[in-house]
Structures are given as C-alpha cells and as structure tokens.
Amino acid sequence: MEADSRILEVFHWPAVVTLLGGAESIDGSARDHGALLREREVTSGVELLQMGLTYASGGHSLRSTAAWSALALGVELSDVALRERLRRSGDFLAAICGELLRRSVAETASNPLWPGAKLRLVDSSVFSGPGGKGGQLRLHASYDPLAGRFADFDLTDIGKGEGLGRTGIEAGATYLADRNYAKTRELRQLEAAGAFYAIRAGIRSMRMLDAGTGERLTGAAVVAELGEGEHAEIAIRLVEAKARKADAGHLLGARLLVFKASSSAE
C-alpha cells in the first residue's frame, strides 16, 4: 500500500485541480451532475475524482481502491459503497472529459497543410461488460484527423442509434460518415447549424428526389447519368418519408456524387 499512497504525487493533484477550474468548480460540477448528493464519507467532488481516477488508471480492484482512499484521503468506504459512488459519477466524469476536449479543440492551431474547413470523422461502437454481461452501451465519437485527436464523445445506451448530432455540431466543419448516418433529419440539423457533410449513401438510404423533375430518384436513373464516365454529379432534394410539421414542404438540397466502382471492388 506504500506505493499506492504516493499516487496523489504521481498525478500532481494541485495542478490537476487548477487545470479543472479549482476545487469549487469541481465540487459544483459533481453536485450539478448528481454525483455528490449527500456529503457524508465523501465530502467533495475532488475526492470523488481522485477515487475515480485511481480506480480507473491504477489497476486497482474496488477493495484496494477503498483501502487506498482510507489511507490517502481519510475517506472510509466499503468496496460496495465505492462502487455505488462511482456508478453515480458517470455524468460528472463525462462532463470533465468533455470540457477538456472542448478546450483542446479550441486551442488547436490551424493546420498549414490544410487551409480548408475543419474535418470531423464520425462513427460509433457498441460494447458491453465483461463476458457480455450487463446492458449494452454505444460510444459515439467525433475525430479530428488534422489535429490527430478526438473532438467529442457521447456515451448512450444501445437504444440510441447513430446520429451526427450525438457529439455536437460545429459551424463551418465538414462531417464525414458512413451510410448509417444518411438521415435527412440529421442533415437538416447540420445545415441549420452552418455545417457541411459528405455521407456515404445507397439509393435507398434516404428519400431522394431529382432536383430537375421532382421525381423519386431510381438506380436506373443514376446508372444512366453515370454512363461510360468515371463519375457523375446529380442535384437532388431530400425529404423525410414522415416529415415533422415544421419540415413539411421544405426540401433539403444536396448533391449526389456517383463514382464508378474500381475493378478491385467489382
């Protein structure tokens, strides 16, 4: 336990607390996010953060983390009580991570090799607890390839599907995503926020109308437009099959870019 008692020095806690806005700010965030409801054994958000990081990064079990907390912080908890505290701290810890990510993105200098708009690669992954036990969760992520870092995260239950708005929308950024994100309502949100997108989509991914004729775009029409060429561009309008009242009659303008499959893809 002697080595464990030095973990506060390893993490340089005074500097960590300062980085996160001070003890008062951390305590307020813990209360706002429901992690610090009754100040009994654990009396501050700083203590809760210390225990959470020790458990997550120190390779400790709940029991050894509880023992460390008693020795290093004077906080005496059983392993069961610690587990319940940490379970209620998810939103609190996520808020801290989100704030650090936002600062990181804001401080990133423009890339001289790419003078264009910010790029965001969006995707998600599904996972569950060890052995497939417990409810499944979905981690939504937005990645900045120019800075070489993630720009935002969101953790939801499995019932929350993929969506470009899950990780926030930045005005002026261009979002790149796979066909699971080809949803007209989501693309409306990007347009309203002043963002752009390039989404891989099949002919049935969304309800596409030919901008010239107003008719439903078909696979045959796409093939005819491509002809013998390597690529083609078709002006389209997007509309939901069941549009909300606010969107009724409002067609979303877009361009469908079609590329001839390479011989390897064929």
Coordinates of C-alpha atoms in Angstrom, one line a residue:
M1 CA 0.0 0.0 0.0
E2 CA 3.0 2.3 0.4
A3 CA 3.4 2.7 -3.4
D4 CA -0.3 3.3 -3.7
S5 CA -0.2 6.1 -1.2
R6 CA 2.1 8.1 -3.5
I7 CA -0.5 8.2 -6.3
L8 CA -1.5 11.8 -5.5
E9 CA 2.0 12.9 -6.1
V10 CA 2.2 11.0 -9.4
F11 CA -1.0 12.7 -10.6
H12 CA 0.2 16.2 -9.4
W13 CA -3.2 16.9 -7.9
P14 CA -2.8 20.6 -7.2
A15 CA -2.0 21.1 -10.9
V16 CA -4.9 18.9 -11.9
V17 CA -7.3 20.8 -9.7
T18 CA -6.1 24.1 -11.1
L19 CA -6.5 22.8 -14.7
L20 CA -10.1 21.9 -14.0
G21 CA -11.0 25.3 -12.7
G22 CA -10.3 24.8 -8.9
A23 CA -11.9 22.8 -6.1
E24 CA -15.0 24.9 -6.0
S25 CA -15.7 24.4 -9.7
I26 CA -15.1 20.6 -9.5
D27 CA -17.4 20.3 -6.4
G28 CA -20.1 22.3 -8.2
S29 CA -19.9 20.1 -11.2
A30 CA -20.2 17.0 -9.1
R31 CA -23.3 18.3 -7.4
D32 CA -24.9 19.5 -10.7
H33 CA -24.4 16.1 -12.2
G34 CA -25.8 14.1 -9.3
A35 CA -22.5 12.6 -8.2
L36 CA -22.3 14.4 -4.8
L37 CA -25.8 14.4 -3.2
R38 CA -25.0 13.8 0.4
E39 CA -21.7 14.9 1.8
R40 CA -21.1 12.1 4.3
E41 CA -18.0 9.9 3.8
V42 CA -17.2 11.7 0.5
T43 CA -17.3 15.4 1.1
S44 CA -16.1 16.9 -2.2
G45 CA -16.0 16.4 -5.9
V46 CA -12.2 16.5 -5.7
E47 CA -12.2 13.4 -3.5
L48 CA -14.6 11.7 -5.8
L49 CA -12.5 12.5 -8.8
Q50 CA -9.4 11.2 -7.1
M51 CA -11.0 7.9 -6.3
G52 CA -12.4 7.6 -9.8
L53 CA -9.1 8.1 -11.5
T54 CA -7.3 5.9 -9.0
Y55 CA -9.7 3.0 -9.7
A56 CA -9.7 3.6 -13.5
S57 CA -5.9 4.1 -14.1
G58 CA -4.2 2.5 -11.2
G59 CA -5.0 -1.1 -11.9
H60 CA -6.8 -1.5 -8.5
S61 CA -9.8 -3.5 -7.6
L62 CA -12.7 -1.8 -5.8
R63 CA -11.5 -3.2 -2.5
S64 CA -7.9 -2.0 -2.9
T65 CA -9.2 1.4 -4.1
A66 CA -11.4 1.7 -1.0
A67 CA -8.4 0.8 1.2
W68 CA -6.3 3.4 -0.6
S69 CA -9.0 6.0 -0.1
A70 CA -9.0 5.4 3.6
L71 CA -5.2 5.7 3.8
A72 CA -4.6 8.6 1.4
L73 CA -7.8 10.7 1.7
G74 CA -9.2 9.7 5.1
V75 CA -12.4 8.5 3.3
E76 CA -13.6 5.2 4.6
L77 CA -15.9 3.3 2.3
S78 CA -16.6 -0.3 1.7
D79 CA -16.0 -1.7 -1.8
V80 CA -19.8 -1.9 -2.4
A81 CA -20.3 1.8 -1.3
L82 CA -17.4 2.9 -3.5
R83 CA -19.0 1.1 -6.5
E84 CA -22.2 2.9 -6.0
R85 CA -20.4 6.2 -5.7
L86 CA -18.6 5.6 -9.0
R87 CA -21.8 4.4 -10.7
R88 CA -23.4 7.8 -10.0
S89 CA -20.3 9.6 -11.2
G90 CA -20.6 8.9 -14.9
D91 CA -22.1 12.2 -16.0
F92 CA -19.7 14.1 -13.7
L93 CA -16.6 12.4 -15.2
A94 CA -18.1 12.7 -18.7
A95 CA -18.6 16.5 -18.2
I96 CA -14.9 16.9 -17.1
C97 CA -13.7 14.9 -20.2
G98 CA -16.0 16.9 -22.4
E99 CA -14.7 20.2 -21.1
L100 CA -11.1 19.2 -21.6
L101 CA -11.8 18.1 -25.1
R102 CA -13.5 21.4 -25.9
R103 CA -10.5 23.3 -24.6
S104 CA -8.2 21.1 -26.6
V105 CA -10.1 21.7 -29.8
A106 CA -10.4 25.4 -29.2
E107 CA -6.6 25.7 -28.6
T108 CA -5.6 23.7 -31.7
A109 CA -3.9 25.9 -34.2
S110 CA -5.0 25.8 -37.8
N111 CA -3.1 23.2 -39.9
P112 CA -0.9 24.9 -42.6
L113 CA -1.2 21.8 -44.8
W114 CA -5.0 22.1 -44.8
P115 CA -6.3 25.6 -45.1
G116 CA -9.8 24.5 -45.6
A117 CA -12.7 23.8 -43.3
K118 CA -12.4 21.7 -40.1
L119 CA -12.9 18.0 -40.7
R120 CA -14.8 15.6 -38.4
L121 CA -14.9 11.8 -38.8
V122 CA -18.0 10.5 -37.0
D123 CA -18.6 6.9 -36.0
S124 CA -19.8 4.8 -33.1
S125 CA -19.1 1.4 -31.4
V126 CA -21.2 -0.9 -29.3
F127 CA -19.8 -2.7 -26.3
S128 CA -20.9 -4.4 -23.1
G129 CA -19.4 -5.5 -19.8
P130 CA -17.0 -8.5 -19.4
G131 CA -18.5 -11.7 -20.7
G132 CA -21.3 -9.9 -22.4
K133 CA -23.0 -9.2 -19.1
G134 CA -24.9 -6.0 -18.3
G135 CA -26.7 -3.7 -20.7
Q136 CA -25.0 -2.8 -24.0
L137 CA -23.7 0.8 -24.5
R138 CA -22.9 2.8 -27.6
L139 CA -19.9 5.1 -27.7
H140 CA -20.4 7.9 -30.3
A141 CA -17.2 9.7 -31.3
S142 CA -16.1 12.6 -33.5
Y143 CA -12.5 12.6 -34.6
D144 CA -10.4 15.5 -35.9
P145 CA -7.9 14.0 -38.4
L146 CA -5.9 17.2 -38.8
A147 CA -5.2 17.5 -35.0
G148 CA -4.9 13.7 -34.6
R149 CA -7.3 13.6 -31.7
F150 CA -10.9 13.1 -30.8
A151 CA -13.0 16.2 -30.7
D152 CA -16.1 14.9 -28.8
F153 CA -17.7 11.8 -27.3
D154 CA -21.1 10.7 -26.1
L155 CA -22.0 7.5 -24.3
T156 CA -25.6 6.3 -24.6
D157 CA -27.5 3.0 -24.2
I158 CA -27.9 0.7 -27.1
G159 CA -31.4 2.2 -27.9
K160 CA -29.8 5.5 -29.1
G161 CA -28.8 5.0 -32.7
E162 CA -26.1 6.7 -34.7
G163 CA -26.6 10.4 -35.3
L164 CA -24.4 13.2 -36.5
G165 CA -25.8 15.4 -33.7
R166 CA -24.8 13.0 -30.9
T167 CA -21.4 14.6 -30.5
G168 CA -22.3 18.1 -31.1
I169 CA -22.3 20.1 -34.4
E170 CA -19.6 22.8 -35.1
A171 CA -20.4 25.6 -37.5
G172 CA -18.2 25.6 -40.6
A173 CA -17.0 22.0 -40.0
T174 CA -17.4 19.2 -42.7
Y175 CA -18.6 15.9 -41.3
L176 CA -17.6 12.6 -42.9
A177 CA -19.6 9.5 -42.0
D178 CA -20.8 6.1 -43.3
R179 CA -24.2 5.2 -44.6
N180 CA -25.7 4.6 -41.1
Y181 CA -25.6 8.4 -40.8
A182 CA -27.5 9.1 -44.0
K183 CA -30.7 10.5 -42.3
T184 CA -32.4 13.5 -43.7
R185 CA -33.4 14.9 -40.4
E186 CA -29.8 14.7 -39.1
L187 CA -28.6 16.5 -42.2
R188 CA -31.2 19.3 -41.7
Q189 CA -29.6 19.9 -38.2
L190 CA -26.2 20.3 -39.8
E191 CA -27.5 22.7 -42.4
A192 CA -29.2 24.8 -39.7
A193 CA -26.0 24.9 -37.7
G194 CA -23.9 26.1 -40.7
A195 CA -22.0 22.8 -41.1
F196 CA -21.4 20.6 -44.1
Y197 CA -21.3 16.9 -44.8
A198 CA -20.1 14.1 -47.1
I199 CA -22.0 11.0 -46.3
R200 CA -21.8 7.6 -48.0
A201 CA -25.3 6.6 -49.0
G202 CA -27.1 4.0 -51.0
I203 CA -30.0 4.8 -53.3
R204 CA -32.4 3.6 -50.6
S205 CA -30.7 5.2 -47.7
M206 CA -32.8 8.3 -47.9
R207 CA -35.8 9.5 -50.0
M208 CA -34.0 11.3 -52.9
L209 CA -35.8 13.4 -55.5
D210 CA -34.4 14.5 -58.8
A211 CA -34.0 18.3 -58.5
G212 CA -35.0 18.8 -62.1
T213 CA -38.1 16.6 -62.4
G214 CA -39.1 16.3 -58.7
E215 CA -39.5 12.5 -59.3
R216 CA -38.1 9.8 -57.0
L217 CA -34.5 9.1 -58.0
T218 CA -34.0 5.5 -59.1
G219 CA -31.0 3.3 -59.5
A220 CA -31.6 3.1 -63.2
A221 CA -31.5 6.9 -63.4
V222 CA -28.2 7.0 -61.5
V223 CA -26.6 4.5 -63.8
A224 CA -27.9 6.4 -66.9
E225 CA -26.4 9.6 -65.5
L226 CA -23.0 7.9 -65.0
G227 CA -23.0 6.4 -68.4
E228 CA -19.5 5.5 -69.6
G229 CA -17.9 8.1 -67.3
E230 CA -15.9 7.6 -64.1
H231 CA -18.0 9.8 -62.0
A232 CA -21.2 12.0 -62.1
E233 CA -22.9 14.6 -60.0
I234 CA -26.7 14.8 -59.6
A235 CA -28.6 17.6 -58.0
I236 CA -31.1 16.1 -55.6
R237 CA -33.6 17.1 -53.0
L238 CA -34.1 15.2 -49.7
V239 CA -37.3 14.7 -47.8
E240 CA -38.3 12.5 -44.9
A241 CA -40.9 9.8 -45.5
K242 CA -42.7 11.1 -42.5
A243 CA -41.6 14.8 -42.1
R244 CA -42.3 16.8 -39.0
K245 CA -44.8 19.6 -39.3
A246 CA -42.0 22.2 -39.2
D247 CA -40.2 20.5 -42.1
A248 CA -43.2 19.7 -44.2
G249 CA -42.7 21.2 -47.7
H250 CA -39.1 22.0 -47.1
L251 CA -36.8 20.0 -49.4
L252 CA -33.2 19.8 -48.4
G253 CA -30.9 20.5 -51.3
A254 CA -27.9 18.3 -51.8
R255 CA -25.6 16.8 -54.4
L256 CA -25.3 13.1 -55.1
L257 CA -21.7 12.2 -56.2
V258 CA -21.5 8.9 -58.0
F259 CA -18.2 7.1 -58.7
K260 CA -17.7 4.1 -60.9
A261 CA -16.5 1.1 -58.9
S262 CA -12.9 0.1 -59.4
S263 CA -12.0 -3.3 -60.8
S264 CA -11.0 -4.5 -57.4
A265 CA -14.4 -3.5 -55.9
E266 CA -16.2 -5.3 -58.7

